[in-house]
GROMACS .gro file of C-alpha atoms in nm:
model
  331
    1MET     CA    1   4.339  13.841   2.403
    2LEU     CA    2   4.570  13.561   2.494
    3ARG     CA    3   4.388  13.236   2.541
    4ARG     CA    4   4.689  12.987   2.551
    5LEU     CA    5   4.875  12.840   2.839
    6PHE     CA    6   5.190  12.632   2.758
    7VAL     CA    7   5.222  12.306   2.942
    8ALA     CA    8   5.523  12.086   2.871
    9SER     CA    9   5.440  11.745   2.721
   10ILE     CA   10   5.575  11.456   2.907
   11SER     CA   11   5.518  11.078   2.920
   12LEU     CA   12   5.323  11.094   3.250
   13SER     CA   13   5.280  10.719   3.256
   14LEU     CA   14   5.663  10.669   3.303
   15PHE     CA   15   5.731  10.929   3.571
   16ILE     CA   16   5.696  10.864   3.934
   17ILE     CA   17   5.746  11.179   4.158
   18GLY     CA   18   5.889  11.097   4.498
   19CYS     CA   19   5.823  11.308   4.808
   20SER     CA   20   6.074  11.388   5.085
   21ASP     CA   21   5.984  11.385   5.456
   22GLU     CA   22   6.047  11.729   5.599
   23SER     CA   23   6.183  11.592   5.935
   24SER     CA   24   6.437  11.372   5.760
   25LYS     CA   25   6.522  11.667   5.531
   26ARG     CA   26   6.632  11.884   5.823
   27SER     CA   27   6.892  11.627   5.925
   28LEU     CA   28   7.049  11.580   5.576
   29PRO     CA   29   7.377  11.735   5.490
   30SER     CA   30   7.394  12.012   5.222
   31SER     CA   31   7.445  11.882   4.865
   32THR     CA   32   7.773  11.933   4.690
   33GLY     CA   33   7.899  12.021   4.345
   34LYS     CA   34   7.873  12.317   4.112
   35SER     CA   35   7.580  12.443   3.921
   36GLY     CA   36   7.550  12.250   3.585
   37GLU     CA   37   7.733  11.946   3.714
   38LEU     CA   38   7.564  11.601   3.673
   39ILE     CA   39   7.678  11.270   3.795
   40ILE     CA   40   7.549  10.969   3.588
   41VAL     CA   41   7.567  10.638   3.754
   42VAL     CA   42   7.575  10.366   3.486
   43ASP     CA   43   7.754  10.041   3.422
   44THR     CA   44   8.058  10.092   3.196
   45ALA     CA   45   7.927   9.826   2.942
   46TYR     CA   46   7.618  10.033   2.880
   47MET     CA   47   7.791  10.356   2.860
   48HIS     CA   48   7.979  10.213   2.564
   49ASN     CA   49   7.668  10.103   2.392
   50LYS     CA   50   7.323  10.259   2.296
   51THR     CA   51   7.252  10.385   2.633
   52GLY     CA   52   7.577  10.576   2.638
   53LYS     CA   53   7.519  10.743   2.299
   54ALA     CA   54   7.157  10.849   2.413
   55LEU     CA   55   7.296  10.995   2.735
   56GLU     CA   56   7.552  11.191   2.547
   57GLN     CA   57   7.305  11.331   2.308
   58VAL     CA   58   7.067  11.429   2.570
   59PHE     CA   59   7.286  11.567   2.847
   60MET     CA   60   7.594  11.680   2.650
   61GLU     CA   61   7.396  11.843   2.387
   62GLU     CA   62   7.545  12.178   2.282
   63LEU     CA   63   7.378  12.491   2.439
   64TYR     CA   64   7.224  12.707   2.186
   65GLY     CA   65   7.305  13.084   2.167
   66VAL     CA   66   7.644  13.108   2.314
   67PRO     CA   67   7.974  13.224   2.141
   68ARG     CA   68   8.167  12.912   2.200
   69SER     CA   69   8.060  12.548   2.230
   70GLU     CA   70   7.924  12.452   2.574
   71PRO     CA   71   7.737  12.138   2.684
   72LEU     CA   72   7.398  12.163   2.869
   73PHE     CA   73   7.569  11.998   3.153
   74ASN     CA   74   7.908  11.907   3.278
   75VAL     CA   75   7.877  11.517   3.297
   76VAL     CA   76   8.077  11.277   3.499
   77THR     CA   77   8.003  10.903   3.466
   78VAL     CA   78   8.060  10.653   3.743
   79PRO     CA   79   7.990  10.274   3.767
   80PRO     CA   80   7.743  10.169   4.036
   81LYS     CA   81   8.040  10.041   4.258
   82GLY     CA   82   8.200  10.398   4.230
   83PHE     CA   83   7.888  10.561   4.355
   84THR     CA   84   8.023  10.605   4.707
   85SER     CA   85   7.915  10.810   5.003
   86MET     CA   86   8.093  11.120   4.885
   87LEU     CA   87   7.929  11.113   4.546
   88LYS     CA   88   7.584  11.028   4.690
   89ILE     CA   89   7.544  11.390   4.821
   90VAL     CA   90   7.615  11.554   4.485
   91ARG     CA   91   7.333  11.796   4.392
   92ASN     CA   92   7.238  11.637   4.053
   93VAL     CA   93   7.234  11.248   3.997
   94LEU     CA   94   7.103  11.030   3.723
   95GLN     CA   95   7.092  10.667   3.786
   96LEU     CA   96   7.053  10.385   3.522
   97ASP     CA   97   6.908  10.057   3.667
   98ILE     CA   98   6.906   9.805   3.373
   99ASN     CA   99   6.794   9.460   3.440
  100SER     CA  100   6.564   9.210   3.249
  101ALA     CA  101   6.327   9.195   3.553
  102ASN     CA  102   6.273   9.571   3.573
  103LYS     CA  103   5.957   9.764   3.517
  104THR     CA  104   6.020  10.053   3.274
  105GLU     CA  105   5.979  10.375   3.468
  106ILE     CA  106   6.147  10.704   3.564
  107ILE     CA  107   6.157  10.794   3.936
  108VAL     CA  108   6.212  11.154   4.034
  109GLN     CA  109   6.326  11.216   4.398
  110ASN     CA  110   6.442  11.515   4.593
  111ASP     CA  111   6.658  11.531   4.898
  112VAL     CA  112   6.741  11.163   4.916
  113PHE     CA  113   7.097  11.184   5.057
  114ALA     CA  114   7.134  11.559   5.082
  115ASN     CA  115   6.937  11.886   5.091
  116ASP     CA  116   6.875  12.054   4.753
  117GLN     CA  117   6.941  11.726   4.569
  118LEU     CA  118   6.768  11.590   4.268
  119ILE     CA  119   6.806  11.218   4.192
  120ILE     CA  120   6.644  11.060   3.882
  121THR     CA  121   6.649  10.687   3.834
  122ILE     CA  122   6.573  10.534   3.505
  123SER     CA  123   6.472  10.167   3.516
  124ALA     CA  124   6.474   9.963   3.198
  125LYS     CA  125   6.495   9.594   3.094
  126ASN     CA  126   6.790   9.612   2.855
  127ASP     CA  127   7.029   9.849   2.678
  128GLU     CA  128   6.802   9.936   2.392
  129SER     CA  129   6.499   9.996   2.614
  130ALA     CA  130   6.714  10.229   2.835
  131ALA     CA  131   6.835  10.418   2.522
  132ASN     CA  132   6.471  10.464   2.400
  133ILE     CA  133   6.346  10.598   2.734
  134ILE     CA  134   6.624  10.842   2.754
  135SER     CA  135   6.577  10.962   2.399
  136LYS     CA  136   6.196  10.985   2.406
  137ASN     CA  137   6.203  11.182   2.727
  138ARG     CA  138   6.484  11.406   2.631
  139ASP     CA  139   6.308  11.738   2.685
  140LYS     CA  140   6.165  11.649   3.018
  141LEU     CA  141   6.488  11.501   3.160
  142GLN     CA  142   6.675  11.819   3.052
  143GLN     CA  143   6.399  12.040   3.196
  144LEU     CA  144   6.389  11.856   3.530
  145PHE     CA  145   6.764  11.915   3.610
  146ASP     CA  146   6.765  12.270   3.461
  147GLN     CA  147   6.460  12.381   3.660
  148GLU     CA  148   6.623  12.243   3.979
  149GLU     CA  149   6.926  12.455   3.916
  150LEU     CA  150   6.724  12.753   3.844
  151LYS     CA  151   6.523  12.706   4.158
  152ARG     CA  152   6.855  12.688   4.368
  153THR     CA  153   6.999  12.995   4.200
  154LYS     CA  154   6.670  13.181   4.249
  155SER     CA  155   6.666  13.108   4.619
  156ARG     CA  156   7.023  13.229   4.652
  157LEU     CA  157   6.942  13.548   4.478
  158ILE     CA  158   6.638  13.622   4.681
  159LEU     CA  159   6.820  13.584   5.013
  160ASN     CA  160   7.058  13.858   4.905
  161THR     CA  161   6.784  14.126   4.786
  162ASN     CA  162   6.759  14.489   4.837
  163LYS     CA  163   6.396  14.502   4.915
  164ASP     CA  164   6.365  14.883   4.921
  165LYS     CA  165   6.491  14.909   4.566
  166GLN     CA  166   6.291  14.617   4.446
  167ASP     CA  167   5.970  14.779   4.590
  168SER     CA  168   6.051  15.119   4.436
  169LEU     CA  169   6.066  14.955   4.096
  170LEU     CA  170   5.736  14.776   4.154
  171MET     CA  171   5.565  15.104   4.252
  172LYS     CA  172   5.693  15.286   3.948
  173HIS     CA  173   5.652  15.030   3.671
  174GLY     CA  174   5.402  14.787   3.821
  175TYR     CA  175   5.640  14.501   3.775
  176THR     CA  176   5.982  14.412   3.928
  177VAL     CA  177   6.235  14.149   3.988
  178ALA     CA  178   6.453  14.064   4.289
  179PHE     CA  179   6.730  14.322   4.326
  180PRO     CA  180   7.035  14.128   4.443
  181LYS     CA  181   7.284  14.356   4.621
  182GLU     CA  182   7.568  14.272   4.375
  183TYR     CA  183   7.357  14.435   4.086
  184PHE     CA  184   7.292  14.792   4.042
  185LEU     CA  185   7.024  15.002   3.866
  186SER     CA  186   7.206  15.113   3.545
  187MET     CA  187   6.892  15.285   3.377
  188ASP     CA  188   6.540  15.353   3.487
  189SER     CA  189   6.308  15.500   3.221
  190THR     CA  190   5.931  15.535   3.175
  191ASP     CA  191   5.874  15.187   3.026
  192PHE     CA  192   6.190  14.993   3.120
  193PHE     CA  193   6.466  14.954   3.381
  194PHE     CA  194   6.807  14.785   3.350
  195LEU     CA  195   7.003  14.602   3.622
  196ARG     CA  196   7.361  14.507   3.563
  197LYS     CA  197   7.635  14.332   3.744
  198ASN     CA  198   8.005  14.383   3.677
  199LYS     CA  199   8.311  14.200   3.786
  200VAL     CA  200   8.664  14.145   3.675
  201VAL     CA  201   8.843  13.809   3.670
  202GLY     CA  202   9.217  13.865   3.614
  203ASP     CA  203   9.233  14.127   3.340
  204HIS     CA  204   8.899  14.022   3.193
  205GLN     CA  205   8.575  14.205   3.228
  206ILE     CA  206   8.247  14.027   3.286
  207LEU     CA  207   7.909  14.184   3.247
  208GLN     CA  208   7.565  14.045   3.319
  209GLY     CA  209   7.267  14.261   3.233
  210LEU     CA  210   6.885  14.224   3.277
  211MET     CA  211   6.641  14.463   3.114
  212ILE     CA  212   6.264  14.455   3.192
  213TYR     CA  213   6.047  14.650   2.949
  214SER     CA  214   5.681  14.683   2.857
  215TYR     CA  215   5.468  14.794   2.557
  216PRO     CA  216   5.101  14.771   2.467
  217TYR     CA  217   4.947  14.436   2.408
  218THR     CA  218   4.696  14.408   2.111
  219ASP     CA  219   4.648  14.052   2.010
  220ASP     CA  220   4.835  13.710   1.989
  221SER     CA  221   5.017  13.814   1.676
  222SER     CA  222   5.239  14.011   1.923
  223PHE     CA  223   5.405  13.671   1.995
  224VAL     CA  224   5.545  13.631   1.642
  225SER     CA  225   5.921  13.603   1.682
  226GLU     CA  226   6.005  13.879   1.435
  227ARG     CA  227   5.763  14.127   1.609
  228ILE     CA  228   5.920  14.041   1.950
  229VAL     CA  229   6.264  14.089   1.811
  230ASN     CA  230   6.179  14.424   1.660
  231LYS     CA  231   6.027  14.552   1.981
  232MET     CA  232   6.315  14.409   2.176
  233GLU     CA  233   6.572  14.593   1.963
  234GLY     CA  234   6.407  14.919   2.023
  235PHE     CA  235   6.465  14.888   2.395
  236ILE     CA  236   6.810  14.725   2.399
  237SER     CA  237   6.948  15.000   2.175
  238ASN     CA  238   6.944  15.204   2.484
  239ILE     CA  239   7.236  14.997   2.603
  240LYS     CA  240   7.535  15.167   2.479
  241ALA     CA  241   7.920  15.123   2.479
  242GLN     CA  242   8.168  15.412   2.438
  243PRO     CA  243   8.234  15.590   2.227
  244LYS     CA  244   7.924  15.532   2.001
  245GLY     CA  245   7.829  15.164   2.009
  246PHE     CA  246   7.467  15.053   2.082
  247MET     CA  247   7.337  14.705   2.135
  248GLN     CA  248   7.135  14.509   1.874
  249VAL     CA  249   7.065  14.153   1.776
  250GLU     CA  250   7.326  13.961   1.570
  251ARG     CA  251   7.103  13.878   1.266
  252GLN     CA  252   7.358  13.657   1.097
  253TYR     CA  253   7.313  13.391   1.371
  254PRO     CA  254   6.960  13.236   1.379
  255ILE     CA  255   6.742  13.324   1.673
  256LEU     CA  256   6.584  13.027   1.839
  257SER     CA  257   6.222  13.085   1.945
  258GLU     CA  258   6.049  12.845   2.180
  259GLU     CA  259   5.709  12.841   2.370
  260VAL     CA  260   5.778  12.790   2.737
  261ASN     CA  261   5.595  12.792   3.074
  262PHE     CA  262   5.715  13.122   3.257
  263ASN     CA  263   5.587  13.139   3.611
  264ASP     CA  264   5.284  12.931   3.506
  265ALA     CA  265   5.211  13.169   3.215
  266TYR     CA  266   5.260  13.124   2.838
  267SER     CA  267   5.565  13.296   2.710
  268VAL     CA  268   5.787  13.292   2.399
  269GLN     CA  269   6.162  13.259   2.472
  270LEU     CA  270   6.421  13.382   2.233
  271SER     CA  271   6.789  13.280   2.250
  272GLY     CA  272   7.065  13.423   2.023
  273LEU     CA  273   7.372  13.643   2.004
  274TRP     CA  274   7.390  14.020   2.042
  275ARG     CA  275   7.648  14.267   1.919
  276MET     CA  276   7.747  14.626   1.948
  277GLU     CA  277   7.694  14.844   1.648
  278GLY     CA  278   8.005  15.049   1.581
  279ILE     CA  279   8.223  14.860   1.824
  280PHE     CA  280   8.369  14.507   1.833
  281MET     CA  281   8.177  14.367   2.133
  282GLY     CA  282   7.920  14.093   2.165
  283GLY     CA  283   7.787  13.793   2.363
  284SER     CA  284   7.475  13.583   2.433
  285PHE     CA  285   7.125  13.683   2.525
  286PHE     CA  286   6.772  13.537   2.600
  287ASN     CA  287   6.440  13.705   2.620
  288TYR     CA  288   6.102  13.618   2.765
  289THR     CA  289   5.767  13.781   2.663
  290VAL     CA  290   5.466  13.748   2.886
  291VAL     CA  291   5.125  13.924   2.916
  292SER     CA  292   5.093  14.155   3.211
  293ALA     CA  293   4.849  14.067   3.483
  294ASP     CA  294   4.593  14.317   3.359
  295GLN     CA  295   4.641  14.193   2.994
  296THR     CA  296   4.707  14.549   2.869
  297LYS     CA  297   5.080  14.517   2.811
  298LEU     CA  298   5.351  14.275   2.711
  299ILE     CA  299   5.652  14.252   2.948
  300GLY     CA  300   5.990  14.158   2.802
  301VAL     CA  301   6.267  14.022   3.009
  302TYR     CA  302   6.596  14.049   2.834
  303GLY     CA  303   6.917  13.899   2.978
  304PHE     CA  304   7.259  13.920   2.830
  305VAL     CA  305   7.615  13.823   2.909
  306TYR     CA  306   7.952  13.977   2.801
  307ALA     CA  307   8.238  13.749   2.889
  308PRO     CA  308   8.467  13.699   2.593
  309LYS     CA  309   8.722  13.491   2.768
  310PHE     CA  310   8.469  13.258   2.962
  311ASN     CA  311   8.188  13.018   2.911
  312HIS     CA  312   7.843  13.189   2.932
  313ARG     CA  313   7.617  12.895   3.061
  314GLU     CA  314   7.627  12.971   3.427
  315TYR     CA  315   7.610  13.344   3.380
  316LEU     CA  316   7.290  13.299   3.170
  317ARG     CA  317   7.159  13.060   3.423
  318GLU     CA  318   7.182  13.328   3.700
  319LEU     CA  319   7.010  13.584   3.482
  320LYS     CA  320   6.715  13.342   3.394
  321ALA     CA  321   6.674  13.260   3.767
  322LEU     CA  322   6.663  13.632   3.828
  323SER     CA  323   6.397  13.662   3.545
  324TYR     CA  324   6.182  13.399   3.719
  325THR     CA  325   6.156  13.641   4.028
  326LEU     CA  326   5.933  13.868   3.810
  327SER     CA  327   5.640  13.988   4.005
  328GLN     CA  328   5.368  14.241   3.936
  329SER     CA  329   5.157  14.479   4.136
  330LYS     CA  330   4.812  14.347   4.229
  331ASN     CA  331   4.637  14.680   4.144
   0.00000   0.00000   0.00000
């Protein structure tokens, strides 16, 4: 049976986690800005040097598994003098404090100037030191801002949940996710269910889908990427398009496989592209695979986006946040 629990590796000696006071938090204004936006406060001289290059490589890295080029974050840089009261309440802020007298550290704070705000301050002695800190802590810095966005989106989705439908799925399958009212149950079979959300922007259709499925768990070799993909394709082939198309993985695009912490459990996350067999249609997908609470089944969480005229990042983020509402019956 599964004996591994994934824990993200970080340079703990560098990170200082700040705590917010609940009484002061209540009096703060709401944070501003859109999901995926990041303000970086840095002196212009450093932005055009090694620090700027490191920042670009970490926060403007291309998102994997989307049809067109998209950065991980939409970044706006401002000098310290430009970081005025209006910008201080933006939801995601990264500050660079570079001074020869500084101690090298990364300070993580929530709700400093606004509610639901994350501010990370990197202190370094010089340009080279700052660039090194950013590069060496690339994964953790990306993760901190990404997880905060997922948490915000998850809270929004939970507030708008159809509890009766959510409980009905839990009773039938032994697992469920939040059931936002803008989603509807497209399919509900013995070992899977499929939620979808449709909308039209102008003349263009946008589809977000989330399928939760399960199958017997035997041993850890079930987490081999190719085995996950084969099982996943058996389920997603149930998603069809008229007149005869069915969904499958786009094998010509490499599938990215990563070990991740999913709700404090070990999981393998896949990212890539999907297409419809027999019809010109495709988009981006992700898939999480986790062991059920009783360790008898593997649960797959497959999210996909069809939005040929639009970027996919924020649509995927919403589906990932919805995935993280996965819960299982206690029996």
